[in-house]
mmCIF file of N, CA and C in Angstrom:
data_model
loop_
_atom_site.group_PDB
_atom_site.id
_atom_site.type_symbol
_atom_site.label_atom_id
_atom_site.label_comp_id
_atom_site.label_asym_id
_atom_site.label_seq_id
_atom_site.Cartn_x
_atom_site.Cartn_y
_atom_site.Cartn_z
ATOM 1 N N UNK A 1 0.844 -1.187 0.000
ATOM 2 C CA UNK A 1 0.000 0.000 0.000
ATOM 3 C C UNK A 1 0.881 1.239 0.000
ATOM 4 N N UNK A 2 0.654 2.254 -0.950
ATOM 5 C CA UNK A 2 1.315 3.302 -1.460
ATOM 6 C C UNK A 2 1.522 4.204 0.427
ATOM 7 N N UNK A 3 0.085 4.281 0.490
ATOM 8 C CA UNK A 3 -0.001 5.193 1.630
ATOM 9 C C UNK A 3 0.606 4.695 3.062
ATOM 10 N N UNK A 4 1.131 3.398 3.371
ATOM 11 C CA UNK A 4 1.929 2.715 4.407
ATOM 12 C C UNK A 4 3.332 3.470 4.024
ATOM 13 N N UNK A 5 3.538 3.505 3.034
ATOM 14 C CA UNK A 5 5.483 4.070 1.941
ATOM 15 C C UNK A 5 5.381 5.303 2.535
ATOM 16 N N UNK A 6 4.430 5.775 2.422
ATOM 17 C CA UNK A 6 4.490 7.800 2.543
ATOM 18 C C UNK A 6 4.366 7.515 4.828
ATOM 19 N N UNK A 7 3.417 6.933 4.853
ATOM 20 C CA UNK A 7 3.946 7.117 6.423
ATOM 21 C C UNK A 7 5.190 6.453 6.717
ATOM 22 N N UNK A 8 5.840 5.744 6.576
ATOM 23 C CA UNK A 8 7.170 5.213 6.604
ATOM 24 C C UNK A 8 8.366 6.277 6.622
ATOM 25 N N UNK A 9 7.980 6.835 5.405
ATOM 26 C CA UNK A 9 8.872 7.956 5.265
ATOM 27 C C UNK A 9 8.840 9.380 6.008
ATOM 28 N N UNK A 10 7.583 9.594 6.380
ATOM 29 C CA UNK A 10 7.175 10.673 7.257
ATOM 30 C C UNK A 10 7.337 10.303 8.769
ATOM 31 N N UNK A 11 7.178 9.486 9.125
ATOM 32 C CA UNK A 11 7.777 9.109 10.182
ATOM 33 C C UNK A 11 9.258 9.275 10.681
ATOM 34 N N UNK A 12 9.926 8.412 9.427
ATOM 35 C CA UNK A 12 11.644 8.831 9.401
ATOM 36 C C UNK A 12 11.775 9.949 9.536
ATOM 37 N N UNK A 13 11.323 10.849 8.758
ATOM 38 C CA UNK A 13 11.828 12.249 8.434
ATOM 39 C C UNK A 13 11.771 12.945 9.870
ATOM 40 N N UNK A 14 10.641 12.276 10.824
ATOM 41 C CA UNK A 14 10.194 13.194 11.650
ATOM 42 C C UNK A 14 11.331 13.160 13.071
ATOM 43 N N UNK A 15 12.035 11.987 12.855
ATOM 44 C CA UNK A 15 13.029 11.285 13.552
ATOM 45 C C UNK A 15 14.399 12.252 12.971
ATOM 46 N N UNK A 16 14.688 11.920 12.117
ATOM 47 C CA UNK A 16 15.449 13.088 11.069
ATOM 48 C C UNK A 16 15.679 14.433 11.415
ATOM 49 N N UNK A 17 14.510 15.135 11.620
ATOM 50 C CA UNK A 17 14.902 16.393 12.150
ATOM 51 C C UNK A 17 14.719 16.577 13.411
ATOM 52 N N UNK A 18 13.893 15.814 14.227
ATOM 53 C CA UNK A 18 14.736 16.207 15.351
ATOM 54 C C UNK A 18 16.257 15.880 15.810
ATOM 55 N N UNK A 19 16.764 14.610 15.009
ATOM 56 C CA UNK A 19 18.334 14.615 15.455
ATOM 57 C C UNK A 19 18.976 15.567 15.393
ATOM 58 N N UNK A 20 18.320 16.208 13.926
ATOM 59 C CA UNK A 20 19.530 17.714 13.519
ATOM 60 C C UNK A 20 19.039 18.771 14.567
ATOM 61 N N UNK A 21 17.572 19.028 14.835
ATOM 62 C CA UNK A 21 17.498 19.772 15.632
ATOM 63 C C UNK A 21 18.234 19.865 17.055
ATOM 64 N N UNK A 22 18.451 18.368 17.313
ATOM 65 C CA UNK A 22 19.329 18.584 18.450
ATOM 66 C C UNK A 22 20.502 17.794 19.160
ATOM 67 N N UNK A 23 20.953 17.787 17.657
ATOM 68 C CA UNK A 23 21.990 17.593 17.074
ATOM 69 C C UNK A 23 23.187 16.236 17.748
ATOM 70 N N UNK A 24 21.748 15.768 17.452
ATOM 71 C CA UNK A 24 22.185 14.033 18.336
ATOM 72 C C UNK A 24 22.760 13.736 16.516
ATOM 73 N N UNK A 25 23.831 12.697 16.337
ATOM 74 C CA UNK A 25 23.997 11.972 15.366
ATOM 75 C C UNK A 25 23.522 10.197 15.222
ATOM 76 N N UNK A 26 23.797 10.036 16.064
ATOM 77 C CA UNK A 26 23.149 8.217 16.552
ATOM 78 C C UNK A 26 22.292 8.256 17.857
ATOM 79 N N UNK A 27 21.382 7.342 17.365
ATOM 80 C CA UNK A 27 20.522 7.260 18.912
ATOM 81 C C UNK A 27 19.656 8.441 19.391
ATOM 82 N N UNK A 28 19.455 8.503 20.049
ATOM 83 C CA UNK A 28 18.311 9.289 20.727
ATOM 84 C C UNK A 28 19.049 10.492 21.705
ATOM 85 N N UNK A 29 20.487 10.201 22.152
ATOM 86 C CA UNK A 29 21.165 11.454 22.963
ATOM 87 C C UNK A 29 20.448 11.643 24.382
ATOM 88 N N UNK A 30 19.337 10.738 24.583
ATOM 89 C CA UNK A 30 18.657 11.096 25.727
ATOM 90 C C UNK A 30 17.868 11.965 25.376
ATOM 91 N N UNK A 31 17.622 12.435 24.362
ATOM 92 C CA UNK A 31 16.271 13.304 24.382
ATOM 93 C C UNK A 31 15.020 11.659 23.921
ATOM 94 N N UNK A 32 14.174 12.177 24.970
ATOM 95 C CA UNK A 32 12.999 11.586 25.009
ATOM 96 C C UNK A 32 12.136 11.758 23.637
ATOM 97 N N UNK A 33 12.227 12.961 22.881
ATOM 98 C CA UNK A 33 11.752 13.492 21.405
ATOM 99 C C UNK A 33 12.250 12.299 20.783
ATOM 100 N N UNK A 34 13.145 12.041 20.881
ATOM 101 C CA UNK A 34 13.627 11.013 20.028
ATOM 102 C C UNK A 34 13.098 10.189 19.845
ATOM 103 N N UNK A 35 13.288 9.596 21.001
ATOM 104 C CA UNK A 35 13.017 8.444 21.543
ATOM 105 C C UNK A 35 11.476 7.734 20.790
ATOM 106 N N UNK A 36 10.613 8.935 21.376
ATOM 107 C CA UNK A 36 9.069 8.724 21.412
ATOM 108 C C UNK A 36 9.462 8.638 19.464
ATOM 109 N N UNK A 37 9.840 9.531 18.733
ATOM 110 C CA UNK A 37 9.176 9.759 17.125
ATOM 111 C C UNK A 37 10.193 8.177 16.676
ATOM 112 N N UNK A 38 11.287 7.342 17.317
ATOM 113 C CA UNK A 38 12.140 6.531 16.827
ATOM 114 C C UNK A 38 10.550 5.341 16.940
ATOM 115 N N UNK A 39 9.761 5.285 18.303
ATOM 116 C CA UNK A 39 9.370 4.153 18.424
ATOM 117 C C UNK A 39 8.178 4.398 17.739
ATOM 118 N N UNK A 40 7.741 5.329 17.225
ATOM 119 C CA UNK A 40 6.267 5.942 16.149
ATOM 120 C C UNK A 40 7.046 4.789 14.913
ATOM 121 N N UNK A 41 8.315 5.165 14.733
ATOM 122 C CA UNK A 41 8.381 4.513 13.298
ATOM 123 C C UNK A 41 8.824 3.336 12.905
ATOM 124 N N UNK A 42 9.286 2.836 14.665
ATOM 125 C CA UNK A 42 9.928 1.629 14.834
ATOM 126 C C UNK A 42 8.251 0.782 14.571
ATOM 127 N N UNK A 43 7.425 1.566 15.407
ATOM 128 C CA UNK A 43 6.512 0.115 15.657
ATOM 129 C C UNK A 43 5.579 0.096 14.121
ATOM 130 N N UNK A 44 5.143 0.705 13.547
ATOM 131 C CA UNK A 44 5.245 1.059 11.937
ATOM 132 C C UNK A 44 6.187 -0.203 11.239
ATOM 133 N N UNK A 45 7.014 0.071 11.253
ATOM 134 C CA UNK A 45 7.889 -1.184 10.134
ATOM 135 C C UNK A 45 7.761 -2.680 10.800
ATOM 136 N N UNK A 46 7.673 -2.487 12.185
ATOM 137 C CA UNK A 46 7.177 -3.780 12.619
ATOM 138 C C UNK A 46 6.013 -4.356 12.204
ATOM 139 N N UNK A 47 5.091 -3.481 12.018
ATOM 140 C CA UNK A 47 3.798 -4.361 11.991
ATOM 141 C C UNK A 47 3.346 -4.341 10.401
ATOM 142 N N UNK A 48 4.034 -3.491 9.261
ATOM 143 C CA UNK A 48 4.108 -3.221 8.379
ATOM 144 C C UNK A 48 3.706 -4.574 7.054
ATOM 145 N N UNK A 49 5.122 -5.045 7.509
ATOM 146 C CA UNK A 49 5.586 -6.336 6.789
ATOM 147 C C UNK A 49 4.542 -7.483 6.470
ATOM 148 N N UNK A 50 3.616 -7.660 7.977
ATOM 149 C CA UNK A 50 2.826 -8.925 7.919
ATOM 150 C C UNK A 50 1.865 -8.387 7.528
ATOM 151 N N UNK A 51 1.156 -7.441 7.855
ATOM 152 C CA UNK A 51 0.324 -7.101 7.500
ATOM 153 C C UNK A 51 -0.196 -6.723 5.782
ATOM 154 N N UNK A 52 0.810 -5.873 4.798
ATOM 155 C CA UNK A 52 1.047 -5.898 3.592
ATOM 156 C C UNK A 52 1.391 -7.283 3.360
ATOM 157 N N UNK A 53 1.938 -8.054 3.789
ATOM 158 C CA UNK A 53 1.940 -9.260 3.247
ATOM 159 C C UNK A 53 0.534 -10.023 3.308
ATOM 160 N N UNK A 54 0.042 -10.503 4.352
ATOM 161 C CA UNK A 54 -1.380 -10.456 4.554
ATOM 162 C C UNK A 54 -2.284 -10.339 3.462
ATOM 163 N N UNK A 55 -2.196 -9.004 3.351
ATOM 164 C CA UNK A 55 -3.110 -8.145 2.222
ATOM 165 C C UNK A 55 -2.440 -9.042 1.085
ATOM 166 N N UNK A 56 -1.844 -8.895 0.499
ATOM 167 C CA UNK A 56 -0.920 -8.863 -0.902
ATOM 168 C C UNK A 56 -1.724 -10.601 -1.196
ATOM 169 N N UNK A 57 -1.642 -11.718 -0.275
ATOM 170 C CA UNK A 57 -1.812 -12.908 -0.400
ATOM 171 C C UNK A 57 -3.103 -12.987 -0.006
ATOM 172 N N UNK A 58 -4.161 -12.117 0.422
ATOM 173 C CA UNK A 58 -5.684 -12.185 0.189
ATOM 174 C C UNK A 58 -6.035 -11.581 -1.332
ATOM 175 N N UNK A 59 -5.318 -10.643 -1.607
ATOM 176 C CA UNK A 59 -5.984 -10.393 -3.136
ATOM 177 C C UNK A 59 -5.253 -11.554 -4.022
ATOM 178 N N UNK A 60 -4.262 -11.946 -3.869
ATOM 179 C CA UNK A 60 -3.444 -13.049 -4.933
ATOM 180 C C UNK A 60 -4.568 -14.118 -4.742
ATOM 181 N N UNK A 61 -5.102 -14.301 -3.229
ATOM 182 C CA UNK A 61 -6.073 -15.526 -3.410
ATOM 183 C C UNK A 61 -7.788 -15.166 -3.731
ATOM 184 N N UNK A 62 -7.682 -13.471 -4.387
ATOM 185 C CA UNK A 62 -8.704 -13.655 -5.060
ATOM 186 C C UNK A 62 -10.052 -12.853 -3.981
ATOM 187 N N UNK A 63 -10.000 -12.301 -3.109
ATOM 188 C CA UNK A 63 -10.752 -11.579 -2.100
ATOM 189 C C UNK A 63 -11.299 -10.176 -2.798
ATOM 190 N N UNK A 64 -12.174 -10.304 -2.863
ATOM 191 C CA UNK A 64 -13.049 -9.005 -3.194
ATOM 192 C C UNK A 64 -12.273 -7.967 -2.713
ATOM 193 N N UNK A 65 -12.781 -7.162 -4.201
ATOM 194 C CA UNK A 65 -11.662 -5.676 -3.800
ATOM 195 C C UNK A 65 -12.836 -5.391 -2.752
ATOM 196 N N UNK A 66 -13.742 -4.866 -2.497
ATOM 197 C CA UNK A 66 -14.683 -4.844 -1.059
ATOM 198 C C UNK A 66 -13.839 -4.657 -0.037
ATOM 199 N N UNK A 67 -13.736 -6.130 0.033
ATOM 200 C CA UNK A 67 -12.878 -6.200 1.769
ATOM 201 C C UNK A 67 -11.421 -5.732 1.527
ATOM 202 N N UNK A 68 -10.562 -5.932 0.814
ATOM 203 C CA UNK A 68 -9.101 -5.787 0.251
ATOM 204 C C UNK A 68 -9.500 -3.855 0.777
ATOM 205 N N UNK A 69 -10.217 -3.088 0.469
ATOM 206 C CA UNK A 69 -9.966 -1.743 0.323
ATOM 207 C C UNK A 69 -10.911 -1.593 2.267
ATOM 208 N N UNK A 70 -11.526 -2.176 2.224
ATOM 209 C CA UNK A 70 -12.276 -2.173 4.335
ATOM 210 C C UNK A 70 -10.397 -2.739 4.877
ATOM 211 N N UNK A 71 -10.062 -3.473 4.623
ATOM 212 C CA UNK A 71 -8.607 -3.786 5.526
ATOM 213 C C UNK A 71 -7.642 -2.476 5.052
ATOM 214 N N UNK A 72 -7.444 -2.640 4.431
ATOM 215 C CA UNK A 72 -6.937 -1.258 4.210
ATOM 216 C C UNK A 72 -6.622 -0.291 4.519
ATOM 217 N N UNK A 73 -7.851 0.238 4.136
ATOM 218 C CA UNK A 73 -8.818 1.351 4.921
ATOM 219 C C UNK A 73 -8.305 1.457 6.367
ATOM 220 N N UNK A 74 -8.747 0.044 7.392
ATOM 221 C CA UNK A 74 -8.657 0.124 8.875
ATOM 222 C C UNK A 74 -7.016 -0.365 9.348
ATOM 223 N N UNK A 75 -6.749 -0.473 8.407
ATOM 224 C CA UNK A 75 -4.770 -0.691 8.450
ATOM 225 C C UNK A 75 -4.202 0.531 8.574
ATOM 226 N N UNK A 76 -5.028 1.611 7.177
ATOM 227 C CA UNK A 76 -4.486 2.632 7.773
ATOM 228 C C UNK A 76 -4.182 3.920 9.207
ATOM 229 N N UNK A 77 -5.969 3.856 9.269
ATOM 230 C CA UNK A 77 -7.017 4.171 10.091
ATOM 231 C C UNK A 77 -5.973 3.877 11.754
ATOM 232 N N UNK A 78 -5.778 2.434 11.515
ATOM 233 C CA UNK A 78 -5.515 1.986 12.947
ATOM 234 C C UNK A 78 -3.791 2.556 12.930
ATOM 235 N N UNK A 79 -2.977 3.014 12.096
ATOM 236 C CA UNK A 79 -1.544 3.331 11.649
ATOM 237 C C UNK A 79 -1.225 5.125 12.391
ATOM 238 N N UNK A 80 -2.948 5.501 12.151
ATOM 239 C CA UNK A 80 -2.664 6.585 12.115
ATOM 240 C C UNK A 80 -2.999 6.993 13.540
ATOM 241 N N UNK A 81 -3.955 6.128 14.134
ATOM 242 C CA UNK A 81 -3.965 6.643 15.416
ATOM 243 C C UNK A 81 -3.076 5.765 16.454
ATOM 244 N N UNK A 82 -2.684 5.093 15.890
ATOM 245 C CA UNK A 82 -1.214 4.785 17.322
ATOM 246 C C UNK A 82 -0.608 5.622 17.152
ATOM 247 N N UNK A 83 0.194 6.078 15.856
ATOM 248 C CA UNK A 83 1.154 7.202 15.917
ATOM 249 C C UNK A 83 0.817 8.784 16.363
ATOM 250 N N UNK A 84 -0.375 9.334 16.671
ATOM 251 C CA UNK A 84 -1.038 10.233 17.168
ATOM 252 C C UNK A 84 -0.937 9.822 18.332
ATOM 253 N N UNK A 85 -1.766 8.688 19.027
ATOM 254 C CA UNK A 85 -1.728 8.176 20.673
ATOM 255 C C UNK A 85 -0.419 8.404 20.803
ATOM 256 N N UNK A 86 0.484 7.377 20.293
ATOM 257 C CA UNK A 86 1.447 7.395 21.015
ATOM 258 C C UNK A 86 2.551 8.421 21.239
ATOM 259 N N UNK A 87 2.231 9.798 20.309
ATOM 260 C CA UNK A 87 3.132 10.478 20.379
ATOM 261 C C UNK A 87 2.371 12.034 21.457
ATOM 262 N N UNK A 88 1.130 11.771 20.984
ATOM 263 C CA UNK A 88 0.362 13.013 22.100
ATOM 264 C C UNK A 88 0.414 12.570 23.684
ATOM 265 N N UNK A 89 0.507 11.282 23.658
ATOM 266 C CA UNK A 89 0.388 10.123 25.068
ATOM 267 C C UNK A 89 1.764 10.444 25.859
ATOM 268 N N UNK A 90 2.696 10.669 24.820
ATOM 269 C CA UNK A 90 4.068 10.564 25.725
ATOM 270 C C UNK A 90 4.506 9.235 25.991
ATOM 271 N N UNK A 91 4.069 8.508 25.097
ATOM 272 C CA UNK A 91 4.530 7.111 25.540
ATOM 273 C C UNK A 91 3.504 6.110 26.380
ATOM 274 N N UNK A 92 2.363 7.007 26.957
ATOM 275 C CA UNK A 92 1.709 6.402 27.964
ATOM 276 C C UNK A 92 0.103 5.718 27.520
ATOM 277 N N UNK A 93 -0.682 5.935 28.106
ATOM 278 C CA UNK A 93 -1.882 5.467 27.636
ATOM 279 C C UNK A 93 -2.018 6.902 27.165
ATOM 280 N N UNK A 94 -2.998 6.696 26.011
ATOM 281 C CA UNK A 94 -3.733 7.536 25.016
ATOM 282 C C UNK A 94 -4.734 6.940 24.289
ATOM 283 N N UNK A 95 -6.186 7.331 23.870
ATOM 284 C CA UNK A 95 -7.380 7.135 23.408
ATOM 285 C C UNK A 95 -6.750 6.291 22.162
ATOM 286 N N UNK A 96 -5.565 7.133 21.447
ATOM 287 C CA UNK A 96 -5.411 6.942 19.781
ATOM 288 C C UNK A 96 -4.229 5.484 20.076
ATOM 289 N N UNK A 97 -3.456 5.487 20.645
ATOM 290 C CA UNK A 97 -2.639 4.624 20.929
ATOM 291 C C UNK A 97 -3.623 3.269 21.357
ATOM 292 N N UNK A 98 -4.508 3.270 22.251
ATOM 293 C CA UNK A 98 -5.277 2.201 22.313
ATOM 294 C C UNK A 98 -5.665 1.346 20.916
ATOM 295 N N UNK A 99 -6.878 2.300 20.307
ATOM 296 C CA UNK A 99 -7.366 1.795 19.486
ATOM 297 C C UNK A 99 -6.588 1.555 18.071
ATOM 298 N N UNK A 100 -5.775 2.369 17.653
ATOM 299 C CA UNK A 100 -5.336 2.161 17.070
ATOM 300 C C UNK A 100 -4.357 0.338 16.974
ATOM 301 N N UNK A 101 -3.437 0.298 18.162
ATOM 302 C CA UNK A 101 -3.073 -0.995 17.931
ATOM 303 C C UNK A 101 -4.138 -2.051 18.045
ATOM 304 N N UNK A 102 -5.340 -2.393 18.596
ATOM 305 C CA UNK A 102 -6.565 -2.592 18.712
ATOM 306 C C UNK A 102 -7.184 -2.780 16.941
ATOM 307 N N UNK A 103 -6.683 -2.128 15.868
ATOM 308 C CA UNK A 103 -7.410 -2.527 14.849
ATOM 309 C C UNK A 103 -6.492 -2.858 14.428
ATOM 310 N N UNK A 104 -5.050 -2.330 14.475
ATOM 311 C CA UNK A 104 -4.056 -3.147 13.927
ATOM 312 C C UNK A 104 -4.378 -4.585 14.037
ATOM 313 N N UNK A 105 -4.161 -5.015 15.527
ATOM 314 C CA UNK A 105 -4.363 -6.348 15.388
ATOM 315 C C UNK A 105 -5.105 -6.997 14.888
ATOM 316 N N UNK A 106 -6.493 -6.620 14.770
ATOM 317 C CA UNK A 106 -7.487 -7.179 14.402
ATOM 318 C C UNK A 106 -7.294 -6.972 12.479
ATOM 319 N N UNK A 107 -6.484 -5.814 12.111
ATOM 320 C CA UNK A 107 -6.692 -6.102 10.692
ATOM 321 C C UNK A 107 -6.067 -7.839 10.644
ATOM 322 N N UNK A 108 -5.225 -7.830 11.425
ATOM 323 C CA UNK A 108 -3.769 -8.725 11.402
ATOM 324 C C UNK A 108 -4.404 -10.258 11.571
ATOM 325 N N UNK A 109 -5.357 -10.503 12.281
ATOM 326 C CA UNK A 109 -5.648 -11.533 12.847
ATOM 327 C C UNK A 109 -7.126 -12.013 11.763
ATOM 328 N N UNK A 110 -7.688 -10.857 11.567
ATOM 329 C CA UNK A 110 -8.477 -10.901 10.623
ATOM 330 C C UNK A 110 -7.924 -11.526 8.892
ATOM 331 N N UNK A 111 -7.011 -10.926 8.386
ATOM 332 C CA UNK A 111 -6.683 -11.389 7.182
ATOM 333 C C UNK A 111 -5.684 -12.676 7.298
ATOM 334 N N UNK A 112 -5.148 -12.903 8.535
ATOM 335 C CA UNK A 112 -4.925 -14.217 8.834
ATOM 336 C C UNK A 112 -5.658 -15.463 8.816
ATOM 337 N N UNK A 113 -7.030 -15.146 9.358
ATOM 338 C CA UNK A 113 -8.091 -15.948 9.677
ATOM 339 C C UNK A 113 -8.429 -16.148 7.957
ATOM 340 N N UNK A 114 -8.433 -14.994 7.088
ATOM 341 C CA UNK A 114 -9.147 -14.876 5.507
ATOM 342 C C UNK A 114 -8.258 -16.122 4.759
ATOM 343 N N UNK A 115 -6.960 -15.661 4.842
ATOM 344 C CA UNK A 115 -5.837 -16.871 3.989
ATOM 345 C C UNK A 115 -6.059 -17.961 4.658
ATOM 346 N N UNK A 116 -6.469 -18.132 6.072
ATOM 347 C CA UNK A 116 -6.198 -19.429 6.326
ATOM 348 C C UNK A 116 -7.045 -20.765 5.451
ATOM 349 N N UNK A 117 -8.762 -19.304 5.592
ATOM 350 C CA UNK A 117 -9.867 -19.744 4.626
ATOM 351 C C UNK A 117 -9.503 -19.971 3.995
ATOM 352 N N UNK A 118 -8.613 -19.732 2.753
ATOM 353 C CA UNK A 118 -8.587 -19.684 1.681
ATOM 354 C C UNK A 118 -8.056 -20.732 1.088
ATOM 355 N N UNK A 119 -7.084 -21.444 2.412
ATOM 356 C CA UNK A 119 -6.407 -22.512 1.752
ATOM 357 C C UNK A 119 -7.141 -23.373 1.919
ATOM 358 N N UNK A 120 -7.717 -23.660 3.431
ATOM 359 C CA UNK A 120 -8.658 -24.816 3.753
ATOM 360 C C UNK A 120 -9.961 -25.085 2.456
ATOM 361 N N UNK A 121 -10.013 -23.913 2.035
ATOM 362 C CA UNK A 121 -11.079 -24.643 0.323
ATOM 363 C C UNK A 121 -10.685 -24.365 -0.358
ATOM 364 N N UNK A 122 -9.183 -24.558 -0.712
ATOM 365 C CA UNK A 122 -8.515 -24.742 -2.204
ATOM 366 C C UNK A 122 -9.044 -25.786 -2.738
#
């Protein structure tokens, strides 16, 4: 998904300038800024992979663009509010940080459950 690439990269970037801003070269320097925008983009590429993969092997097995664009949709949806929670949160509990990993998973467990279908009536 095009729009997972552009948060990927906006994420980095956002990591990016605060190093220059404060003028850490590796790591976080102990600023907590860091810290918090490193794990916005850390947990992003983590959950990235399976999930686009997921997707990629429900439409290869043929899943209505329908649902293919509803997962999606709530892949993104759920992308965008962890990285809001977790960065307005401070790391802590936040409304957006909840739910957001909350649909993550469920996109995750959901299109898991779809392929699994898919093979069991090949």
């Amino acid at each position: 998904m095009a729009l997972t690439a552009f948060m990927v990269v906006y994420f980095s970037l956002r990591v990016i300038v605060l190093r220059r801003r404060l003028k850490v070269g590796l790591g976080s320097g102990g600023h907590s800024e860091i810290t918090l925008a490193n794990r916005v983009h850390g947990n992003l590429i983590e959950n990235a992979p399976i999930a686009l993969g997921l997707l990629l092997v429900a439409e290869l097995n043929g899943l209505a663009p329908l649902y293919l664009h509803l997962f999606g949709c709530s892949w993104l949806l759920g992308r965008v509010l962890h990285a809001i929670g977790l960065t307005w949160g401070r790391g802590g509990y936040h409304f957006g940080r909840f739910w957001g990993v909350l649909i993550t998973w469920a996109v995750i467990v959901k299109l898991a459950l779809v392929n699994i279908g898919f093979f069991i009536l090949a």
